GROMACS .gro file of C-alpha atoms in nm:
model
  337
    1MET     CA    1  -5.798  -7.295   3.862
    2LEU     CA    2  -5.883  -7.135   3.527
    3LEU     CA    3  -6.127  -6.897   3.694
    4LYS     CA    4  -5.856  -6.780   3.941
    5ARG     CA    5  -5.620  -6.714   3.648
    6TYR     CA    6  -5.870  -6.496   3.457
    7THR     CA    7  -5.975  -6.320   3.778
    8ALA     CA    8  -5.613  -6.233   3.862
    9ASN     CA    9  -5.551  -6.102   3.509
   10LEU     CA   10  -5.870  -5.898   3.512
   11LEU     CA   11  -5.771  -5.743   3.849
   12LEU     CA   12  -5.433  -5.657   3.702
   13VAL     CA   13  -5.586  -5.482   3.404
   14MET     CA   14  -5.827  -5.287   3.631
   15LEU     CA   15  -5.537  -5.183   3.850
   16LEU     CA   16  -5.341  -5.052   3.552
   17PHE     CA   17  -5.634  -4.840   3.437
   18SER     CA   18  -5.696  -4.719   3.796
   19MET     CA   19  -5.333  -4.607   3.819
   20LEU     CA   20  -5.357  -4.412   3.490
   21ALA     CA   21  -5.680  -4.249   3.614
   22PHE     CA   22  -5.520  -4.148   3.943
   23PHE     CA   23  -5.223  -3.992   3.768
   24PHE     CA   24  -5.410  -3.801   3.501
   25LEU     CA   25  -5.755  -3.730   3.653
   26GLY     CA   26  -5.711  -3.767   4.023
   27ASP     CA   27  -5.675  -3.397   4.100
   28VAL     CA   28  -6.006  -3.325   3.922
   29PHE     CA   29  -6.234  -3.601   4.040
   30ILE     CA   30  -6.105  -3.714   4.379
   31PRO     CA   31  -6.181  -3.383   4.566
   32LYS     CA   32  -6.538  -3.388   4.424
   33ALA     CA   33  -6.593  -3.757   4.510
   34ILE     CA   34  -6.445  -3.733   4.858
   35ASP     CA   35  -6.526  -3.395   5.021
   36LEU     CA   36  -6.334  -3.371   5.347
   37SER     CA   37  -6.311  -2.994   5.354
   38GLY     CA   38  -6.506  -2.986   5.683
   39TYR     CA   39  -6.253  -3.223   5.845
   40PRO     CA   40  -5.912  -3.063   5.779
   41MET     CA   41  -5.712  -3.328   5.968
   42LEU     CA   42  -5.881  -3.618   5.786
   43HIS     CA   43  -5.832  -3.425   5.457
   44SER     CA   44  -5.460  -3.397   5.538
   45VAL     CA   45  -5.433  -3.769   5.617
   46PHE     CA   46  -5.610  -3.852   5.286
   47VAL     CA   47  -5.380  -3.625   5.091
   48VAL     CA   48  -5.056  -3.770   5.250
   49PHE     CA   49  -5.183  -4.126   5.209
   50LEU     CA   50  -5.270  -4.064   4.845
   51GLY     CA   51  -4.923  -3.914   4.788
   52LEU     CA   52  -4.757  -4.222   4.940
   53PHE     CA   53  -4.984  -4.454   4.741
   54LEU     CA   54  -4.912  -4.289   4.401
   55GLU     CA   55  -4.542  -4.253   4.482
   56SER     CA   56  -4.488  -4.617   4.574
   57ILE     CA   57  -4.744  -4.824   4.377
   58PRO     CA   58  -4.545  -4.811   4.046
   59PHE     CA   59  -4.236  -4.937   4.226
   60LEU     CA   60  -4.434  -5.215   4.396
   61PHE     CA   61  -4.560  -5.313   4.057
   62LEU     CA   62  -4.208  -5.311   3.919
   63GLY     CA   63  -4.095  -5.535   4.200
   64ALA     CA   64  -4.377  -5.781   4.133
   65ILE     CA   65  -4.282  -5.792   3.761
   66ALA     CA   66  -3.916  -5.854   3.846
   67SER     CA   67  -4.014  -6.127   4.099
   68SER     CA   68  -4.230  -6.305   3.840
   69PHE     CA   69  -3.959  -6.278   3.571
   70ILE     CA   70  -3.709  -6.441   3.804
   71GLN     CA   71  -3.956  -6.714   3.897
   72LEU     CA   72  -4.052  -6.811   3.539
   73PHE     CA   73  -3.758  -6.724   3.319
   74ILE     CA   74  -3.439  -6.755   3.521
   75SER     CA   75  -3.335  -7.105   3.633
   76GLU     CA   76  -3.163  -7.191   3.961
   77GLU     CA   77  -2.856  -7.312   3.767
   78ILE     CA   78  -2.806  -6.966   3.608
   79ILE     CA   79  -2.833  -6.789   3.946
   80GLN     CA   80  -2.602  -7.028   4.119
   81ARG     CA   81  -2.336  -6.988   3.847
   82MET     CA   82  -2.344  -6.612   3.904
   83ILE     CA   83  -2.295  -6.623   4.275
   84PRO     CA   84  -1.941  -6.607   4.408
   85LYS     CA   85  -1.858  -6.891   4.640
   86ARG     CA   86  -1.676  -6.694   4.903
   87PRO     CA   87  -1.903  -6.511   5.146
   88LEU     CA   88  -1.719  -6.178   5.142
   89THR     CA   89  -1.697  -6.184   4.765
   90ALA     CA   90  -2.070  -6.258   4.744
   91ILE     CA   91  -2.140  -5.953   4.971
   92PHE     CA   92  -1.945  -5.714   4.744
   93ALA     CA   93  -2.115  -5.870   4.435
   94ALA     CA   94  -2.450  -5.800   4.592
   95ILE     CA   95  -2.342  -5.438   4.657
   96GLY     CA   96  -2.244  -5.407   4.290
   97ALA     CA   97  -2.580  -5.556   4.184
   98ALA     CA   98  -2.762  -5.302   4.399
   99LEU     CA   99  -2.616  -5.027   4.180
  100ILE     CA  100  -2.804  -5.152   3.877
  101ILE     CA  101  -3.136  -5.274   4.029
  102PRO     CA  102  -3.393  -4.994   3.967
  103VAL     CA  103  -3.623  -5.074   4.258
  104CYS     CA  104  -3.708  -4.904   4.589
  105GLU     CA  105  -3.721  -5.031   4.950
  106CYS     CA  106  -4.065  -5.195   4.896
  107ALA     CA  107  -4.009  -5.342   4.551
  108ILE     CA  108  -3.677  -5.504   4.644
  109ILE     CA  109  -3.832  -5.729   4.908
  110PRO     CA  110  -4.026  -5.974   4.677
  111VAL     CA  111  -3.726  -5.970   4.441
  112VAL     CA  112  -3.492  -6.080   4.720
  113ARG     CA  113  -3.728  -6.343   4.838
  114LYS     CA  114  -3.744  -6.498   4.490
  115LEU     CA  115  -3.363  -6.478   4.460
  116ILE     CA  116  -3.315  -6.658   4.788
  117GLN     CA  117  -3.564  -6.924   4.676
  118LYS     CA  118  -3.358  -6.965   4.360
  119GLY     CA  119  -3.033  -7.020   4.549
  120VAL     CA  120  -2.887  -6.680   4.636
  121PRO     CA  121  -2.728  -6.697   4.988
  122VAL     CA  122  -2.934  -6.528   5.259
  123HIS     CA  123  -2.649  -6.295   5.352
  124ALA     CA  124  -2.626  -6.173   4.992
  125GLY     CA  125  -2.998  -6.119   4.988
  126VAL     CA  126  -2.971  -5.907   5.303
  127VAL     CA  127  -2.702  -5.691   5.138
  128LEU     CA  128  -2.950  -5.625   4.854
  129LEU     CA  129  -3.223  -5.529   5.098
  130VAL     CA  130  -2.991  -5.285   5.271
  131THR     CA  131  -2.826  -5.122   4.969
  132ALA     CA  132  -3.069  -5.128   4.674
  133PRO     CA  133  -3.287  -4.840   4.807
  134ILE     CA  134  -2.982  -4.606   4.854
  135LEU     CA  135  -2.712  -4.699   4.608
  136ASN     CA  136  -2.870  -4.571   4.290
  137VAL     CA  137  -2.833  -4.264   4.072
  138ILE     CA  138  -3.177  -4.112   4.161
  139VAL     CA  139  -3.114  -4.118   4.535
  140PHE     CA  140  -2.760  -3.990   4.490
  141GLY     CA  141  -2.882  -3.696   4.290
  142SER     CA  142  -3.172  -3.604   4.521
  143THR     CA  143  -2.937  -3.617   4.821
  144TYR     CA  144  -2.680  -3.406   4.644
  145TYR     CA  145  -2.937  -3.147   4.552
  146ALA     CA  146  -3.092  -3.136   4.902
  147PHE     CA  147  -2.754  -3.104   5.074
  148GLN     CA  148  -2.544  -2.900   4.824
  149ASN     CA  149  -2.392  -2.701   5.108
  150ASN     CA  150  -2.321  -3.012   5.325
  151PRO     CA  151  -2.149  -3.275   5.110
  152ALA     CA  152  -2.058  -3.473   5.428
  153ILE     CA  153  -2.422  -3.584   5.449
  154LEU     CA  154  -2.415  -3.714   5.092
  155TYR     CA  155  -2.093  -3.906   5.128
  156GLY     CA  156  -2.179  -4.020   5.479
  157ARG     CA  157  -2.507  -4.165   5.352
  158ILE     CA  158  -2.329  -4.382   5.088
  159ILE     CA  159  -2.040  -4.486   5.317
  160LEU     CA  160  -2.269  -4.584   5.604
  161CYS     CA  161  -2.495  -4.775   5.369
  162VAL     CA  162  -2.199  -4.986   5.241
  163LEU     CA  163  -2.063  -5.041   5.590
  164THR     CA  164  -2.406  -5.148   5.718
  165ALA     CA  165  -2.439  -5.392   5.429
  166ILE     CA  166  -2.102  -5.548   5.500
  167ILE     CA  167  -2.155  -5.581   5.878
  168ALA     CA  168  -2.517  -5.710   5.838
  169GLY     CA  169  -2.421  -5.952   5.560
  170LEU     CA  170  -2.135  -6.105   5.763
  171PHE     CA  171  -2.356  -6.131   6.076
  172ILE     CA  172  -2.634  -6.307   5.885
  173HIS     CA  173  -2.380  -6.536   5.725
  174ILE     CA  174  -2.239  -6.642   6.059
  175PHE     CA  175  -2.551  -6.664   6.276
  176SER     CA  176  -2.866  -6.693   6.050
  177THR     CA  177  -3.012  -7.012   5.908
  178LYS     CA  178  -3.088  -7.064   5.542
  179ASP     CA  179  -3.458  -7.132   5.598
  180VAL     CA  180  -3.592  -6.779   5.617
  181VAL     CA  181  -3.847  -6.754   5.335
  182LYS     CA  182  -4.215  -6.823   5.389
  183GLU     CA  183  -4.373  -7.088   5.178
  184ASP     CA  184  -4.470  -6.933   4.843
  185LYS     CA  185  -4.840  -7.011   4.807
  186MET     CA  186  -4.840  -6.899   4.448
  187GLU     CA  187  -4.617  -7.197   4.359
  188LEU     CA  188  -4.899  -7.421   4.478
  189VAL     CA  189  -5.134  -7.240   4.247
  190HIS     CA  190  -4.903  -7.259   3.946
  191GLY     CA  191  -4.818  -7.627   3.994
  192ASP     CA  192  -4.474  -7.770   3.938
  193GLU     CA  193  -4.205  -7.652   3.697
  194HIS     CA  194  -4.311  -7.895   3.424
  195ASP     CA  195  -4.665  -7.759   3.430
  196ILE     CA  196  -4.538  -7.398   3.392
  197GLN     CA  197  -4.315  -7.494   3.100
  198SER     CA  198  -4.582  -7.678   2.920
  199SER     CA  199  -4.834  -7.389   2.948
  200ASN     CA  200  -4.820  -7.034   2.812
  201LYS     CA  201  -4.544  -6.876   3.015
  202TRP     CA  202  -4.669  -6.524   2.953
  203THR     CA  203  -5.013  -6.612   3.087
  204SER     CA  204  -4.842  -6.756   3.396
  205PHE     CA  205  -4.627  -6.442   3.414
  206MET     CA  206  -4.937  -6.219   3.427
  207GLU     CA  207  -5.104  -6.437   3.686
  208HIS     CA  208  -4.798  -6.452   3.905
  209THR     CA  209  -4.740  -6.075   3.882
  210SER     CA  210  -5.097  -5.992   3.979
  211GLN     CA  211  -5.092  -6.229   4.279
  212GLU     CA  212  -4.751  -6.113   4.391
  213PHE     CA  213  -4.864  -5.750   4.367
  214PHE     CA  214  -5.183  -5.791   4.562
  215MET     CA  215  -5.015  -6.004   4.826
  216VAL     CA  216  -4.757  -5.740   4.891
  217GLY     CA  217  -4.987  -5.441   4.826
  218ARG     CA  218  -5.226  -5.510   5.108
  219TYR     CA  219  -4.950  -5.489   5.363
  220PHE     CA  220  -4.819  -5.167   5.196
  221ILE     CA  221  -5.162  -5.001   5.224
  222ILE     CA  222  -5.178  -5.076   5.600
  223GLY     CA  223  -4.832  -4.931   5.655
  224ALA     CA  224  -4.900  -4.626   5.436
  225LEU     CA  225  -5.218  -4.548   5.633
  226PHE     CA  226  -5.034  -4.551   5.970
  227ALA     CA  227  -4.754  -4.341   5.820
  228SER     CA  228  -5.004  -4.086   5.691
  229VAL     CA  229  -5.172  -4.046   6.026
  230PHE     CA  230  -4.833  -4.000   6.200
  231GLN     CA  231  -4.715  -3.736   5.950
  232VAL     CA  232  -5.032  -3.527   6.003
  233PHE     CA  233  -5.038  -3.545   6.387
  234MET     CA  234  -4.664  -3.522   6.448
  235ASP     CA  235  -4.562  -3.228   6.668
  236ARG     CA  236  -4.231  -3.088   6.543
  237SER     CA  237  -4.185  -2.848   6.837
  238VAL     CA  238  -4.131  -3.148   7.068
  239MET     CA  239  -3.857  -3.286   6.842
  240ALA     CA  240  -3.664  -2.961   6.839
  241ASP     CA  241  -3.604  -2.983   7.212
  242ILE     CA  242  -3.391  -3.300   7.183
  243GLY     CA  243  -3.245  -3.241   6.839
  244GLN     CA  244  -2.906  -3.127   6.971
  245ALA     CA  245  -2.851  -3.439   7.185
  246PRO     CA  246  -2.658  -3.693   6.967
  247ILE     CA  247  -2.798  -4.016   7.113
  248LYS     CA  248  -3.160  -3.900   7.160
  249GLY     CA  249  -3.163  -3.707   6.838
  250THR     CA  250  -3.033  -4.000   6.629
  251ALA     CA  251  -3.279  -4.238   6.787
  252LEU     CA  252  -3.563  -3.998   6.730
  253MET     CA  253  -3.477  -3.933   6.369
  254MET     CA  254  -3.449  -4.304   6.297
  255GLY     CA  255  -3.793  -4.355   6.461
  256ILE     CA  256  -3.939  -4.076   6.253
  257ALA     CA  257  -3.794  -4.221   5.932
  258PHE     CA  258  -3.949  -4.560   6.031
  259VAL     CA  259  -4.295  -4.425   6.082
  260LEU     CA  260  -4.297  -4.168   5.794
  261SER     CA  261  -4.216  -4.440   5.543
  262LEU     CA  262  -4.086  -4.202   5.278
  263CYS     CA  263  -3.952  -4.313   4.938
  264SER     CA  264  -3.574  -4.302   4.935
  265SER     CA  265  -3.574  -4.100   4.617
  266ALA     CA  266  -3.740  -3.800   4.802
  267ASP     CA  267  -3.654  -3.843   5.172
  268ALA     CA  268  -3.344  -3.620   5.143
  269PHE     CA  269  -3.568  -3.308   5.107
  270VAL     CA  270  -3.757  -3.400   5.421
  271ALA     CA  271  -3.426  -3.455   5.602
  272ALA     CA  272  -3.301  -3.117   5.489
  273SER     CA  273  -3.605  -2.949   5.650
  274PHE     CA  274  -3.472  -3.085   5.985
  275SER     CA  275  -3.115  -2.968   5.930
  276HIS     CA  276  -3.151  -2.661   6.153
  277SER     CA  277  -3.285  -2.858   6.449
  278PHE     CA  278  -3.079  -3.183   6.432
  279LEU     CA  279  -2.708  -3.271   6.423
  280PRO     CA  280  -2.553  -3.433   6.114
  281GLY     CA  281  -2.538  -3.775   6.274
  282SER     CA  282  -2.911  -3.764   6.343
  283LEU     CA  283  -2.980  -3.660   5.979
  284LEU     CA  284  -2.770  -3.960   5.863
  285GLY     CA  285  -2.983  -4.179   6.087
  286PHE     CA  286  -3.291  -4.065   5.906
  287LEU     CA  287  -3.135  -4.094   5.559
  288VAL     CA  288  -2.973  -4.436   5.610
  289PHE     CA  289  -3.221  -4.620   5.835
  290GLY     CA  290  -3.537  -4.500   5.663
  291PRO     CA  291  -3.478  -4.670   5.326
  292MET     CA  292  -3.361  -4.988   5.494
  293LEU     CA  293  -3.652  -5.019   5.740
  294ASP     CA  294  -3.991  -4.846   5.767
  295LEU     CA  295  -4.333  -4.927   5.874
  296LYS     CA  296  -4.465  -5.033   5.542
  297ASN     CA  297  -4.173  -5.248   5.431
  298VAL     CA  298  -4.149  -5.434   5.763
  299LEU     CA  299  -4.517  -5.536   5.704
  300ILE     CA  300  -4.418  -5.647   5.351
  301MET     CA  301  -4.118  -5.840   5.491
  302MET     CA  302  -4.352  -6.019   5.734
  303SER     CA  303  -4.546  -6.145   5.432
  304CYS     CA  304  -4.237  -6.276   5.260
  305PHE     CA  305  -4.005  -6.396   5.531
  306LYS     CA  306  -4.033  -6.583   5.857
  307ARG     CA  307  -4.095  -6.378   6.169
  308SER     CA  308  -3.770  -6.482   6.343
  309PHE     CA  309  -3.566  -6.361   6.046
  310VAL     CA  310  -3.751  -6.029   6.023
  311VAL     CA  311  -3.701  -5.961   6.396
  312THR     CA  312  -3.331  -6.042   6.365
  313TYR     CA  313  -3.298  -5.824   6.063
  314VAL     CA  314  -3.479  -5.525   6.223
  315LEU     CA  315  -3.270  -5.541   6.546
  316LEU     CA  316  -2.946  -5.586   6.355
  317VAL     CA  317  -2.998  -5.305   6.111
  318PHE     CA  318  -3.111  -5.066   6.390
  319ALA     CA  319  -2.808  -5.146   6.606
  320VAL     CA  320  -2.555  -5.115   6.321
  321VAL     CA  321  -2.699  -4.797   6.178
  322PHE     CA  322  -2.737  -4.633   6.514
  323SER     CA  323  -2.380  -4.707   6.608
  324LEU     CA  324  -2.237  -4.597   6.274
  325CYS     CA  325  -2.440  -4.272   6.285
  326LEU     CA  326  -2.309  -4.180   6.627
  327ILE     CA  327  -1.945  -4.239   6.504
  328ALA     CA  328  -2.007  -4.047   6.180
  329GLY     CA  329  -2.168  -3.762   6.369
  330GLY     CA  330  -1.858  -3.730   6.590
  331LEU     CA  331  -1.633  -3.737   6.286
  332ILE     CA  332  -1.833  -3.468   6.103
  333SER     CA  333  -1.833  -3.248   6.402
  334LYS     CA  334  -1.452  -3.265   6.405
  335GLY     CA  335  -1.424  -3.217   6.028
  336GLY     CA  336  -1.334  -3.575   5.962
  337PHE     CA  337  -1.578  -3.637   5.674
   0.00000   0.00000   0.00000
């Protein structure tokens, strides 16, 4: 038990130093250590993967910290007193909370899992999963900058995010069960609440953070690798042929967003590069669906939630976003946004 604790803390310290080395020295030593100049496609995959890795790892770490803080320092009684009793009120409270939670689509998953374990209703947790990656100042600013000449995309992204959250939250409240979270194996390692309180909480905090991070991180790495391969080998000329068809174009852009697995703070610039080939509704599909669901965060969700819930969530979010984007695309084309 003690050996596991020291090992977890040592791995966490090594990770922090590795992250600092990547950020400050990666551009000098990595090309020398891994020479892929003779294999341009593999080199491109490595560069894209490294970009995804460096872009997302700090946010994953932040999510692990937030999850551990909730586990060890916030009691179930406090959370339950903060939750509105009425379902619709709880949904809007979760939307409001998303505005102040500084985490991305990957980091929010362990946070929501821990909140549900502490007593937050499942439908309110779903609202956080949907809204937190989009309803923040950074995403708002990047979308505004990328679409300065097309404000309908900016407002459409925010409106469709909120509408998706309300619809998905109500659906989950009506049809989903409360038992959606996988058993937290780390709780078995830590022991019961009395043991945690009687020991050094900050030591337990470090141990919980490291185990949470590595549990989520391994799924992230698998997803990021697949996303990197797709980005390098994707043929954009094929996409341009169906970009002007609302249904096919929207479905395609949502699929691209799922596989590319971009961070929501930067995906607006990628979407803007497709603006000459795709209709506004299709661009909204990319910008709204991608932060809610992508390859890497579905794998992370599978590690945190039961499979039946993940499948329900994926199908529900896809259906709602796809329908809303078709409606929004029609309104924009008629000057309604």
